[in-house]
CSV table of C-alpha atoms and ligand atoms in Angstrom, one decimal:
chain,number,residue,atom,x,y,z
S,198,MET,CA,0.1,-26.7,-6.2
S,199,GLY,CA,-0.1,-23.6,-8.5
S,200,PHE,CA,1.8,-22.6,-11.4
S,201,PHE,CA,4.9,-20.7,-12.7
S,202,SER,CA,5.2,-18.8,-15.8
S,203,SER,CA,7.9,-17.0,-16.5
S,204,THR,CA,8.0,-13.3,-17.2
S,205,ALA,CA,9.7,-11.5,-20.5
S,206,GLN,CA,13.3,-11.8,-18.2
S,207,GLY,CA,12.5,-14.7,-18.1
S,208,LYS,CA,12.0,-14.6,-13.8
S,209,LYS,CA,9.9,-17.8,-12.3
S,210,ILE,CA,5.8,-16.1,-11.4
S,211,TYR,CA,4.3,-18.0,-9.0
S,212,HIS,CA,0.0,-18.9,-9.7
S,213,LYS,CA,-1.7,-19.6,-6.1
S,214,THR,CA,-4.4,-21.9,-6.3
S,215,ASP,CA,-7.6,-22.1,-4.4
S,216,GLU,CA,-5.7,-22.6,-1.3
S,217,GLU,CA,-2.8,-20.4,-1.0
S,218,VAL,CA,-5.0,-17.1,-1.9
S,219,GLU,CA,-7.4,-18.2,1.2
S,220,LEU,CA,-4.1,-18.0,3.2
S,221,MET,CA,-3.0,-15.2,2.2
S,222,ARG,CA,-6.0,-13.8,2.7
S,223,ALA,CA,-5.9,-14.9,6.8
S,224,ALA,CA,-2.7,-12.9,6.5
S,225,ASN,CA,-4.2,-9.8,5.2
S,226,LEU,CA,-6.6,-9.9,6.9
S,227,ILE,CA,-4.0,-9.8,10.4
S,228,VAL,CA,-2.8,-6.8,8.9
S,229,SER,CA,-5.6,-5.2,8.3
S,230,LYS,CA,-6.6,-5.3,11.1
S,231,THR,CA,-3.7,-4.5,12.6
S,232,LEU,CA,-3.6,-0.8,10.8
S,233,ALA,CA,-7.2,-0.6,12.0
S,234,HIS,CA,-5.5,-0.8,15.6
S,235,VAL,CA,-3.0,2.0,15.4
S,236,ALA,CA,-5.1,4.3,14.3
S,237,THR,CA,-7.1,3.8,17.1
S,238,LEU,CA,-4.2,4.8,19.1
S,239,LEU,CA,-2.8,7.8,16.3
S,240,LYS,CA,-3.3,11.3,17.5
S,241,PRO,CA,-0.9,14.6,18.4
S,242,GLY,CA,1.9,13.0,21.0
S,243,VAL,CA,2.1,9.4,19.9
S,244,THR,CA,5.1,8.2,18.3
S,245,GLY,CA,5.8,6.4,15.5
S,246,LYS,CA,7.8,3.8,18.0
S,247,ALA,CA,4.5,4.2,20.1
S,248,LEU,CA,2.4,3.0,16.9
S,249,ASP,CA,5.4,0.4,16.5
S,250,LYS,CA,5.8,-1.3,19.6
S,251,ALA,CA,2.0,-1.4,19.8
S,252,ALA,CA,1.3,-3.0,16.3
S,253,GLU,CA,4.2,-5.7,17.1
S,254,THR,CA,2.6,-6.6,20.2
S,255,PHE,CA,-0.5,-6.8,18.6
S,256,ILE,CA,0.8,-9.1,15.3
S,257,ARG,CA,2.1,-10.8,17.6
S,258,ASP,CA,-0.9,-12.2,19.7
S,259,LEU,CA,-3.0,-12.6,16.7
S,260,GLY,CA,-0.7,-15.9,15.5
S,261,GLY,CA,1.5,-13.1,12.9
S,262,ARG,CA,4.6,-12.5,12.3
S,263,PRO,CA,6.3,-9.3,11.2
S,264,ALA,CA,7.3,-9.6,8.0
S,265,PHE,CA,9.1,-6.5,7.5
S,266,LYS,CA,10.9,-6.8,10.7
S,267,GLY,CA,14.1,-7.2,9.7
S,268,TYR,CA,13.9,-7.4,6.3
S,269,ASN,CA,17.0,-6.9,5.0
S,270,GLY,CA,17.7,-5.2,8.2
S,271,PHE,CA,14.5,-3.0,8.9
S,272,PRO,CA,14.8,-2.1,12.1
S,273,ALA,CA,10.8,-2.0,12.7
S,274,SER,CA,7.4,-4.3,11.9
S,275,LEU,CA,5.4,-1.1,10.2
S,276,CYS,CA,6.7,1.9,8.0
S,277,ILE,CA,5.6,4.6,9.3
S,278,SER,CA,5.6,8.3,6.7
S,279,TYR,CA,5.0,10.9,7.3
S,280,ASN,CA,4.7,14.5,5.0
S,281,ASP,CA,7.4,14.5,2.8
S,282,ILE,CA,8.4,11.3,3.7
S,283,VAL,CA,7.0,8.5,0.7
S,284,VAL,CA,7.7,5.4,2.5
S,285,HIS,CA,10.0,2.9,4.4
S,286,GLY,CA,10.3,5.3,7.3
S,287,ILE,CA,11.2,4.2,10.6
S,288,PRO,CA,9.6,5.3,13.7
S,289,SER,CA,11.4,7.4,15.4
S,290,SER,CA,10.6,9.3,18.4
S,291,ARG,CA,9.1,12.6,16.9
S,292,GLU,CA,6.0,13.2,18.3
S,293,PHE,CA,3.4,13.4,15.7
S,294,ARG,CA,1.4,16.7,15.2
S,295,GLU,CA,-2.1,17.8,14.0
S,296,ASP,CA,-1.4,18.3,11.3
S,297,ASP,CA,0.8,15.5,10.3
S,298,ILE,CA,-0.3,12.9,7.2
S,299,VAL,CA,0.9,9.6,8.4
S,300,SER,CA,1.8,7.0,5.8
S,301,VAL,CA,1.0,3.5,8.0
S,302,ASP,CA,2.7,0.2,5.7
S,303,CYS,CA,2.1,-3.2,7.3
S,304,GLY,CA,3.4,-7.2,6.6
S,305,VAL,CA,2.5,-9.4,8.0
S,306,GLU,CA,3.8,-13.2,7.5
S,307,TRP,CA,1.2,-16.1,8.4
S,308,GLN,CA,1.3,-20.4,8.1
S,309,GLY,CA,4.6,-19.5,5.8
S,310,TYR,CA,1.7,-16.8,2.9
S,311,TYR,CA,2.0,-12.7,3.7
S,312,GLY,CA,0.0,-10.4,3.6
S,313,ASP,CA,1.2,-6.5,3.0
S,314,ALA,CA,-1.9,-3.5,3.2
S,315,ALA,CA,-0.7,1.0,3.4
S,316,PHE,CA,-2.9,3.3,4.8
S,317,THR,CA,-2.3,6.3,4.6
S,318,PHE,CA,-4.0,8.8,7.6
S,319,ALA,CA,-4.9,12.5,7.8
S,320,LEU,CA,-4.9,14.7,11.7
S,321,GLY,CA,-7.5,16.7,13.0
S,322,ALA,CA,-5.9,19.8,11.3
S,323,VAL,CA,-4.6,18.3,8.0
S,324,PRO,CA,-4.9,21.2,5.1
S,325,GLN,CA,-7.8,20.9,2.5
S,326,PRO,CA,-5.0,20.5,-0.4
S,327,THR,CA,-3.3,17.5,1.3
S,328,LEU,CA,-6.7,15.3,1.9
S,329,GLU,CA,-7.2,16.5,-1.1
S,330,LEU,CA,-4.5,14.4,-2.1
S,331,LEU,CA,-4.9,11.8,0.0
S,332,GLU,CA,-8.3,11.1,-1.7
S,333,VAL,CA,-7.1,10.7,-5.8
S,334,THR,CA,-3.7,8.6,-4.2
S,335,TYR,CA,-7.0,5.7,-2.6
S,336,ALA,CA,-8.8,6.4,-5.5
S,337,SER,CA,-6.1,5.6,-7.5
S,338,LEU,CA,-4.9,2.5,-5.9
S,339,TYR,CA,-9.0,1.4,-6.8
S,340,ARG,CA,-8.5,2.4,-10.5
S,341,GLY,CA,-5.0,0.0,-10.5
S,342,ILE,CA,-7.0,-2.5,-8.7
S,343,GLU,CA,-9.6,-2.8,-11.2
S,344,GLN,CA,-7.3,-3.0,-14.1
S,345,ALA,CA,-5.6,-6.6,-11.8
S,346,ILE,CA,-8.4,-9.0,-14.0
S,347,VAL,CA,-7.3,-11.9,-16.6
S,348,GLY,CA,-7.0,-10.7,-19.7
S,349,LYS,CA,-4.5,-7.1,-18.3
S,350,ARG,CA,-1.0,-6.5,-18.2
S,351,ILE,CA,0.4,-5.1,-15.7
S,352,GLY,CA,0.8,-2.5,-17.9
S,353,ASP,CA,-2.6,-1.7,-18.2
S,354,ILE,CA,-2.4,-1.2,-14.0
S,355,ALA,CA,0.1,1.1,-13.7
S,356,PHE,CA,-1.1,3.1,-16.6
S,357,ALA,CA,-4.7,3.4,-14.9
S,358,ILE,CA,-3.0,5.2,-11.4
S,359,GLN,CA,-1.2,6.7,-13.8
S,360,HIS,CA,-4.1,7.9,-15.2
S,361,TYR,CA,-5.8,9.5,-13.3
S,362,CYS,CA,-2.8,10.9,-10.8
S,363,GLU,CA,-0.6,12.9,-13.7
S,364,ARG,CA,-3.8,13.1,-16.4
S,365,GLU,CA,-7.2,13.8,-14.4
S,366,HIS,CA,-5.7,15.6,-11.2
S,367,PRO,CA,-2.2,17.3,-11.2
S,368,TYR,CA,0.0,15.3,-9.2
S,369,THR,CA,2.7,13.1,-9.9
S,370,VAL,CA,3.3,9.1,-9.4
S,371,VAL,CA,6.5,8.5,-7.6
S,372,ARG,CA,9.3,6.0,-10.2
S,373,GLU,CA,11.9,4.7,-7.8
S,374,LEU,CA,9.7,2.8,-5.9
S,375,VAL,CA,7.5,0.3,-6.9
S,376,GLY,CA,4.0,-2.3,-5.7
S,377,HIS,CA,5.3,-6.4,-6.0
S,378,GLY,CA,4.3,-10.4,-5.9
S,379,ILE,CA,3.6,-11.0,-2.9
S,380,GLY,CA,2.5,-14.6,-1.9
S,381,ARG,CA,5.2,-17.7,-0.1
S,382,SER,CA,7.3,-13.3,-0.2
S,383,LEU,CA,6.7,-10.3,0.7
S,384,HIS,CA,8.2,-9.7,-2.3
S,385,GLU,CA,7.7,-11.7,-5.5
S,386,GLU,CA,7.5,-11.4,-9.3
S,387,PRO,CA,6.1,-9.5,-11.8
S,388,GLU,CA,7.1,-6.1,-10.0
S,389,VAL,CA,3.8,-3.9,-10.6
S,390,PRO,CA,5.2,-0.1,-11.7
S,391,ASN,CA,3.0,2.7,-10.4
S,392,TYR,CA,3.7,4.3,-14.3
S,393,GLY,CA,3.3,3.0,-18.1
S,394,LYS,CA,0.9,1.7,-21.0
S,395,ARG,CA,-1.9,0.5,-22.5
S,396,GLY,CA,-1.8,-3.3,-22.7
S,397,GLN,CA,2.5,-2.9,-21.8
S,398,GLY,CA,4.2,-6.3,-19.2
S,399,LEU,CA,3.1,-8.8,-17.9
S,400,LEU,CA,0.3,-10.7,-19.5
S,401,LEU,CA,-2.0,-11.2,-15.5
S,402,GLN,CA,-3.5,-15.1,-15.7
S,403,ASP,CA,-5.5,-16.3,-13.0
S,404,GLY,CA,-4.0,-17.0,-9.4
S,405,LEU,CA,-1.4,-14.6,-9.8
S,406,THR,CA,-1.5,-12.0,-6.1
S,407,LEU,CA,-0.3,-8.7,-6.3
S,408,ALA,CA,0.8,-6.3,-3.5
S,409,ILE,CA,-0.3,-2.5,-5.4
S,410,GLU,CA,0.8,0.2,-3.8
S,411,PRO,CA,0.9,3.9,-5.6
S,412,MET,CA,2.9,6.6,-4.7
S,413,VAL,CA,2.0,9.6,-5.2
S,414,ASN,CA,3.3,13.6,-4.8
S,415,MET,CA,1.5,17.6,-3.7
S,416,GLY,CA,5.1,18.5,-6.4
S,417,ARG,CA,6.9,17.0,-8.2
S,418,ARG,CA,7.5,13.9,-8.6
S,419,GLU,CA,11.4,12.9,-7.7
S,420,VAL,CA,12.2,12.2,-4.2
S,421,TYR,CA,16.2,10.2,-2.1
S,422,GLN,CA,17.0,8.7,0.3
S,423,SER,CA,18.1,9.7,3.9
S,424,ASP,CA,21.7,8.6,5.3
S,425,ASP,CA,19.2,6.0,7.0
S,426,GLY,CA,19.6,3.7,4.4
S,427,TRP,CA,15.6,3.5,3.9
S,428,THR,CA,13.7,6.7,4.6
S,429,ILE,CA,12.1,8.6,1.0
S,430,HIS,CA,11.8,12.0,1.1
S,431,THR,CA,10.1,13.7,-2.2
S,432,ARG,CA,13.1,16.3,-3.3
S,433,ASP,CA,11.1,19.1,-2.7
S,434,GLY,CA,9.3,18.8,0.8
S,435,LYS,CA,6.1,18.7,-0.6
S,436,PRO,CA,3.1,15.6,1.2
S,437,SER,CA,2.9,12.0,-0.7
S,438,ALA,CA,0.7,10.2,0.2
S,439,HIS,CA,0.6,5.9,-0.1
S,440,PHE,CA,-1.9,3.7,-0.7
S,441,GLU,CA,-2.4,-0.3,-0.9
S,442,HIS,CA,-4.4,-3.1,-0.9
S,443,SER,CA,-3.1,-7.0,-0.9
S,444,VAL,CA,-5.1,-8.4,-4.6
S,445,ALA,CA,-5.3,-11.7,-6.2
S,446,VAL,CA,-6.0,-11.5,-9.4
S,447,ARG,CA,-9.6,-13.6,-10.8
S,448,LYS,CA,-11.6,-13.2,-14.3
S,449,GLY,CA,-13.9,-9.9,-14.2
S,450,GLN,CA,-13.3,-8.7,-11.3
S,451,ALA,CA,-10.2,-8.6,-8.6
S,452,ASP,CA,-10.2,-10.4,-5.4
S,453,VAL,CA,-9.1,-7.9,-2.5
S,454,LEU,CA,-7.8,-9.9,0.1
S,455,SER,CA,-6.1,-6.7,2.1
S,456,THR,CA,-9.1,-4.7,4.1
S,457,HIS,CA,-9.5,-1.4,5.1
S,458,GLU,CA,-12.7,-1.7,6.7
S,459,PHE,CA,-11.7,-1.8,10.3
S,460,ILE,CA,-9.9,1.8,9.7
S,461,HIS,CA,-13.1,3.1,8.5
S,462,GLU,CA,-14.4,2.2,11.5
S,463,ALA,CA,-11.1,3.0,13.8
S,464,ILE,CA,-11.2,6.3,12.0
S,465,LYS,CA,-15.2,6.8,12.8
S,466,ASN,CA,-14.0,6.3,16.8
S,467,ASN,CA,-10.9,8.5,16.4
S,468,PRO,CA,-11.7,12.3,16.7
S,469,ASN,CA,-8.6,13.3,16.1
S,470,LEU,CA,-8.5,12.2,12.6
S,471,LYS,CA,-9.6,13.3,9.2
S,472,THR,CA,-11.9,10.5,7.7
S,473,VAL,CA,-10.6,9.0,4.2
S,474,SER,CA,-12.2,8.5,1.5
S,475,PRO,CA,-11.5,7.5,-2.3
S,476,LYS,CA,-12.2,10.6,-4.7
S,477,SER,CA,-16.7,9.9,-4.5
S,478,GLU,CA,-16.9,7.7,-7.8
S,479,ASN,CA,-17.8,4.7,-7.8
S,480,PHE,CA,-15.3,2.3,-7.8
S,481,ALA,CA,-16.4,-2.3,-8.1
S,482,ALA,CA,-13.6,-2.5,-5.6
S,483,GLN,CA,-15.1,0.3,-3.0
S,484,LYS,CA,-16.9,-1.5,-0.9
S,485,ASN,CA,-13.1,-3.1,0.6
V,798,MG,MG1,2.9,-2.0,2.1
V,799,MG,MG1,4.2,-3.7,-0.6
Protein backbone atom coordinates (compact mmCIF):
# COMPACT_ATOMS: atom_id res chain seq x y z
CA MET A 1 0.00 0.00 0.00
CA GLY A 2 1.02 3.56 -0.57
CA PHE A 3 0.43 6.03 2.21
CA PHE A 4 -2.12 8.72 2.95
CA SER A 5 -1.50 12.27 4.03
CA SER A 6 -3.91 15.16 4.51
CA THR A 7 -4.14 18.68 3.15
CA ALA A 8 -4.61 21.66 5.42
CA GLN A 9 -8.33 21.31 4.65
CA GLY A 10 -8.24 17.70 5.87
CA LYS A 11 -8.67 16.20 2.39
CA LYS A 12 -7.04 12.80 1.88
CA ILE A 13 -4.11 12.47 -0.46
CA TYR A 14 -2.95 9.05 -1.58
CA HIS A 15 0.74 8.48 -2.34
CA LYS A 16 1.32 5.59 -4.73
CA THR A 17 3.66 2.66 -4.34
CA ASP A 18 6.25 2.00 -7.05
CA GLU A 19 4.01 -0.78 -8.40
CA GLU A 20 1.08 1.60 -8.65
CA VAL A 21 3.21 4.19 -10.43
CA GLU A 22 4.08 1.52 -13.01
CA LEU A 23 0.39 0.77 -13.57
CA MET A 24 -0.16 4.51 -14.10
CA ARG A 25 2.73 4.54 -16.56
CA ALA A 26 0.99 1.77 -18.50
CA ALA A 27 -2.28 3.73 -18.55
CA ASN A 28 -0.38 6.82 -19.69
CA LEU A 29 1.32 4.85 -22.46
CA ILE A 30 -2.13 4.17 -23.94
CA VAL A 31 -2.96 7.88 -23.57
CA SER A 32 0.28 8.86 -25.27
CA LYS A 33 -0.15 6.46 -28.18
CA THR A 34 -3.75 7.58 -28.61
CA LEU A 35 -2.74 11.25 -28.85
CA ALA A 36 -0.15 10.26 -31.47
CA HIS A 37 -2.79 8.29 -33.38
CA VAL A 38 -4.95 11.41 -33.42
CA ALA A 39 -1.94 13.36 -34.72
CA THR A 40 -1.72 11.03 -37.73
CA LEU A 41 -5.37 11.76 -38.62
CA LEU A 42 -5.58 15.50 -37.96
CA LYS A 43 -5.87 17.62 -41.13
CA PRO A 44 -8.14 20.27 -42.64
CA GLY A 45 -11.60 18.86 -43.32
CA VAL A 46 -11.54 16.17 -40.64
CA THR A 47 -14.02 16.54 -37.75
CA GLY A 48 -13.57 16.24 -34.01
CA LYS A 49 -16.23 13.52 -34.01
CA ALA A 50 -14.17 11.43 -36.44
CA LEU A 51 -11.04 11.85 -34.30
CA ASP A 52 -12.99 10.89 -31.19
CA LYS A 53 -14.38 7.74 -32.78
CA ALA A 54 -10.93 6.69 -33.95
CA ALA A 55 -9.46 7.39 -30.50
CA GLU A 56 -12.09 5.36 -28.68
CA THR A 57 -11.49 2.34 -30.94
CA PHE A 58 -7.73 2.75 -30.52
CA ILE A 59 -7.94 2.93 -26.70
CA ARG A 60 -10.20 -0.13 -26.45
CA ASP A 61 -8.00 -2.11 -28.87
CA LEU A 62 -5.09 -1.51 -26.46
CA GLY A 63 -7.19 -2.81 -23.57
CA GLY A 64 -7.91 0.59 -22.02
CA ARG A 65 -11.14 2.35 -21.13
CA PRO A 66 -11.69 5.95 -22.24
CA ALA A 67 -11.82 7.68 -18.86
CA PHE A 68 -13.63 10.81 -20.04
CA LYS A 69 -16.55 8.98 -21.63
CA GLY A 70 -19.46 9.20 -19.20
CA TYR A 71 -17.39 11.16 -16.65
CA ASN A 72 -20.03 13.44 -15.08
CA GLY A 73 -21.97 12.73 -18.27
CA PHE A 74 -19.27 13.85 -20.74
CA PRO A 75 -20.30 12.36 -24.09
CA ALA A 76 -16.93 11.55 -25.70
CA SER A 77 -13.54 9.89 -25.25
CA LEU A 78 -11.51 13.02 -26.03
CA CYS A 79 -11.85 16.69 -25.17
CA ILE A 80 -11.16 18.59 -28.39
CA SER A 81 -10.72 22.33 -27.89
CA TYR A 82 -9.80 24.51 -30.85
CA ASN A 83 -8.82 28.19 -31.14
CA ASP A 84 -10.68 30.19 -28.45
CA ILE A 85 -11.85 27.02 -26.71
CA VAL A 86 -9.69 26.57 -23.62
CA VAL A 87 -10.60 23.02 -22.57
CA HIS A 88 -13.51 20.55 -22.30
CA GLY A 89 -14.59 20.95 -25.92
CA ILE A 90 -17.05 18.24 -27.04
CA PRO A 91 -15.95 16.64 -30.34
CA SER A 92 -18.30 18.00 -33.01
CA SER A 93 -19.02 17.77 -36.72
CA ARG A 94 -17.22 21.04 -37.45
CA GLU A 95 -14.41 20.48 -39.96
CA PHE A 96 -10.95 21.66 -38.92
CA ARG A 97 -9.36 24.48 -40.93
CA GLU A 98 -5.76 24.98 -41.93
CA ASP A 99 -5.27 27.83 -39.44
CA ASP A 100 -6.74 26.06 -36.38
CA ILE A 101 -4.94 25.18 -33.19
CA VAL A 102 -6.46 22.03 -31.68
CA SER A 103 -5.99 20.90 -28.10
CA VAL A 104 -6.62 17.18 -27.69
CA ASP A 105 -6.97 15.89 -24.12
CA CYS A 106 -7.14 12.17 -23.40
CA GLY A 107 -7.72 10.12 -20.26
CA VAL A 108 -7.49 6.34 -19.98
CA GLU A 109 -8.16 3.84 -17.22
CA TRP A 110 -6.16 0.61 -17.28
CA GLN A 111 -6.40 -2.05 -14.58
CA GLY A 112 -7.87 0.45 -12.14
CA TYR A 113 -5.26 3.18 -12.71
CA TYR A 114 -5.52 6.38 -14.68
CA GLY A 115 -3.46 8.35 -17.17
CA ASP A 116 -4.15 11.86 -18.48
CA ALA A 117 -2.26 13.99 -20.99
CA ALA A 118 -2.95 16.69 -23.58
CA PHE A 119 -1.26 18.41 -26.52
CA THR A 120 -2.20 21.43 -28.62
CA PHE A 121 -1.62 20.84 -32.32
CA ALA A 122 -1.02 23.56 -34.92
CA LEU A 123 -2.35 23.05 -38.44
CA GLY A 124 -0.29 24.26 -41.38
CA ALA A 125 -1.41 27.90 -41.62
CA VAL A 126 -1.35 28.82 -37.91
CA PRO A 127 0.26 32.27 -37.67
CA GLN A 128 3.59 32.73 -35.86
CA PRO A 129 2.21 34.65 -32.83
CA THR A 130 -0.21 31.80 -32.12
CA LEU A 131 2.56 29.24 -32.51
CA GLU A 132 4.55 31.27 -29.98
CA LEU A 133 1.65 30.98 -27.49
CA LEU A 134 1.75 27.21 -27.91
CA GLU A 135 5.53 27.04 -27.44
CA VAL A 136 5.46 29.16 -24.30
CA THR A 137 2.54 27.20 -22.81
CA TYR A 138 4.38 23.97 -23.60
CA ALA A 139 7.57 25.26 -21.97
CA SER A 140 5.58 26.40 -18.91
CA LEU A 141 4.45 22.80 -18.44
CA TYR A 142 8.10 21.78 -18.03
CA ARG A 143 8.74 24.74 -15.74
CA GLY A 144 6.00 23.28 -13.54
CA ILE A 145 7.29 19.72 -13.82
CA GLU A 146 10.74 20.86 -12.69
CA GLN A 147 9.16 21.87 -9.38
CA ALA A 148 7.33 18.54 -8.89
CA ILE A 149 10.01 17.14 -6.59
CA VAL A 150 10.17 16.02 -2.97
CA GLY A 151 10.38 18.98 -0.58
CA LYS A 152 8.75 21.56 -2.88
CA ARG A 153 5.13 22.65 -2.53
CA ILE A 154 2.15 22.85 -4.87
CA GLY A 155 2.63 26.64 -4.88
CA ASP A 156 6.12 26.20 -6.36
CA ILE A 157 4.65 24.41 -9.39
CA ALA A 158 1.91 27.02 -9.67
CA PHE A 159 4.26 29.97 -9.35
CA ALA A 160 6.74 28.60 -11.90
CA ILE A 161 4.02 28.26 -14.54
CA GLN A 162 2.41 31.62 -13.82
CA HIS A 163 5.67 33.53 -13.66
CA TYR A 164 6.89 32.10 -16.95
CA CYS A 165 3.64 32.85 -18.81
CA GLU A 166 2.66 36.17 -17.24
CA ARG A 167 5.98 37.78 -16.28
CA GLU A 168 8.48 36.38 -18.77
CA HIS A 169 5.84 36.38 -21.56
CA PRO A 170 2.76 38.52 -22.25
CA TYR A 171 0.12 35.83 -21.72
CA THR A 172 -2.43 35.05 -19.03
CA VAL A 173 -3.08 31.90 -17.04
CA VAL A 174 -6.64 30.63 -16.64
CA ARG A 175 -7.69 30.57 -12.97
CA GLU A 176 -10.99 28.71 -13.09
CA LEU A 177 -9.53 25.37 -14.18
CA VAL A 178 -6.62 23.57 -12.58
CA GLY A 179 -4.50 20.44 -12.71
CA HIS A 180 -5.14 17.65 -10.23
CA GLY A 181 -4.02 14.58 -8.42
CA ILE A 182 -4.50 11.41 -10.45
CA GLY A 183 -4.08 7.68 -9.98
CA ARG A 184 -6.86 5.51 -8.64
CA SER A 185 -9.31 8.12 -9.94
CA LEU A 186 -9.11 10.51 -12.88
CA HIS A 187 -9.33 13.47 -10.52
CA GLU A 188 -7.91 13.23 -7.01
CA GLU A 189 -6.68 15.67 -4.41
CA PRO A 190 -4.77 17.94 -4.51
CA GLU A 191 -5.71 20.66 -6.96
CA VAL A 192 -2.74 21.91 -8.99
CA PRO A 193 -3.41 25.53 -9.97
CA ASN A 194 -1.36 27.22 -12.67
CA TYR A 195 -1.04 30.37 -10.56
CA GLY A 196 0.09 30.87 -7.00
CA LYS A 197 2.79 31.70 -4.53
CA ARG A 198 6.16 30.07 -3.99
CA GLY A 199 6.51 27.98 -0.84
CA GLN A 200 2.76 27.69 -0.25
CA GLY A 201 0.34 24.80 -0.30
CA LEU A 202 0.79 21.06 0.09
CA LEU A 203 4.30 19.75 0.72
CA LEU A 204 5.22 17.34 -2.09
CA GLN A 205 6.20 13.84 -0.97
CA ASP A 206 7.52 10.82 -2.84
CA GLY A 207 4.84 8.96 -4.80
CA LEU A 208 2.40 11.86 -5.10
CA THR A 209 1.02 11.67 -8.65
CA LEU A 210 -0.19 14.80 -10.40
CA ALA A 211 -1.63 15.89 -13.73
CA ILE A 212 0.01 19.25 -14.46
CA GLU A 213 -1.82 21.16 -17.18
CA PRO A 214 -1.29 24.84 -17.87
CA MET A 215 -4.13 26.55 -19.77
CA VAL A 216 -2.79 29.80 -21.15
CA ASN A 217 -4.55 32.59 -23.05
CA MET A 218 -3.17 34.93 -25.70
CA GLY A 219 -5.32 37.80 -24.43
CA ARG A 220 -7.22 38.27 -21.20
CA ARG A 221 -7.51 35.48 -18.66
CA GLU A 222 -11.31 35.50 -18.29
CA VAL A 223 -13.26 32.50 -19.56
CA TYR A 224 -16.88 31.42 -19.80
CA GLN A 225 -18.71 28.12 -20.12
CA SER A 226 -21.01 27.65 -23.10
CA ASP A 227 -24.61 26.45 -22.92
CA ASP A 228 -23.61 22.81 -23.48
CA GLY A 229 -22.39 22.78 -19.87
CA TRP A 230 -18.83 21.82 -20.85
CA THR A 231 -17.04 23.94 -23.42
CA ILE A 232 -14.84 26.65 -21.88
CA HIS A 233 -14.12 29.65 -24.14
CA THR A 234 -11.91 32.69 -23.71
CA ARG A 235 -14.12 35.69 -23.06
CA ASP A 236 -12.23 37.88 -25.53
CA GLY A 237 -12.34 35.24 -28.26
CA LYS A 238 -8.55 35.05 -28.54
CA PRO A 239 -6.71 31.71 -28.73
CA SER A 240 -5.85 29.52 -25.75
CA ALA A 241 -3.33 26.68 -25.44
CA HIS A 242 -3.18 23.59 -23.21
CA PHE A 243 -0.50 20.98 -22.56
CA GLU A 244 -0.58 18.25 -19.93
CA HIS A 245 1.55 15.47 -18.48
CA SER A 246 0.92 13.04 -15.64
CA VAL A 247 3.92 12.91 -13.30
CA ALA A 248 5.09 11.20 -10.11
CA VAL A 249 6.85 13.33 -7.52
CA ARG A 250 10.33 11.99 -6.83
CA LYS A 251 13.52 13.16 -5.15
CA GLY A 252 15.54 15.49 -7.38
CA GLN A 253 13.55 14.99 -10.58
CA ALA A 254 9.92 14.24 -11.36
CA ASP A 255 9.10 11.02 -13.17
CA VAL A 256 7.01 11.99 -16.21
CA LEU A 257 4.58 9.09 -16.72
CA SER A 258 3.04 10.23 -20.00
CA THR A 259 5.16 10.93 -23.05
CA HIS A 260 4.78 13.22 -26.06
CA GLU A 261 7.50 11.33 -27.92
CA PHE A 262 5.04 9.46 -30.20
CA ILE A 263 3.20 12.71 -30.90
CA HIS A 264 6.35 14.43 -32.13
CA GLU A 265 7.06 11.46 -34.38
CA ALA A 266 3.51 11.61 -35.79
CA ILE A 267 3.70 15.37 -36.36
CA LYS A 268 6.94 14.92 -38.28
CA ASN A 269 5.16 12.50 -40.61
CA ASN A 270 2.00 14.59 -41.05
CA PRO A 271 2.54 17.41 -43.57
CA ASN A 272 -0.68 19.10 -42.40
CA LEU A 273 0.77 19.89 -38.97
CA LYS A 274 3.41 22.33 -37.79
CA THR A 275 6.09 21.34 -35.32
CA VAL A 276 5.29 22.48 -31.78
CA SER A 277 8.19 22.36 -29.31
CA PRO A 278 8.62 23.87 -25.87
CA LYS A 279 10.12 27.33 -26.34
CA SER A 280 13.80 26.68 -26.90
CA GLU A 281 15.45 26.49 -23.52
CA ASN A 282 17.01 23.61 -21.70
CA PHE A 283 14.62 21.78 -19.45
CA ALA A 284 15.55 18.76 -17.41
CA ALA A 285 12.28 17.05 -18.32
CA GLN A 286 12.16 18.16 -21.96
CA LYS A 287 13.14 14.75 -23.29
CA ASN A 288 9.66 13.53 -22.46
MG1 LIG B 1 -6.35 15.94 -19.45
MG1 LIG C 1 -6.21 16.54 -16.42
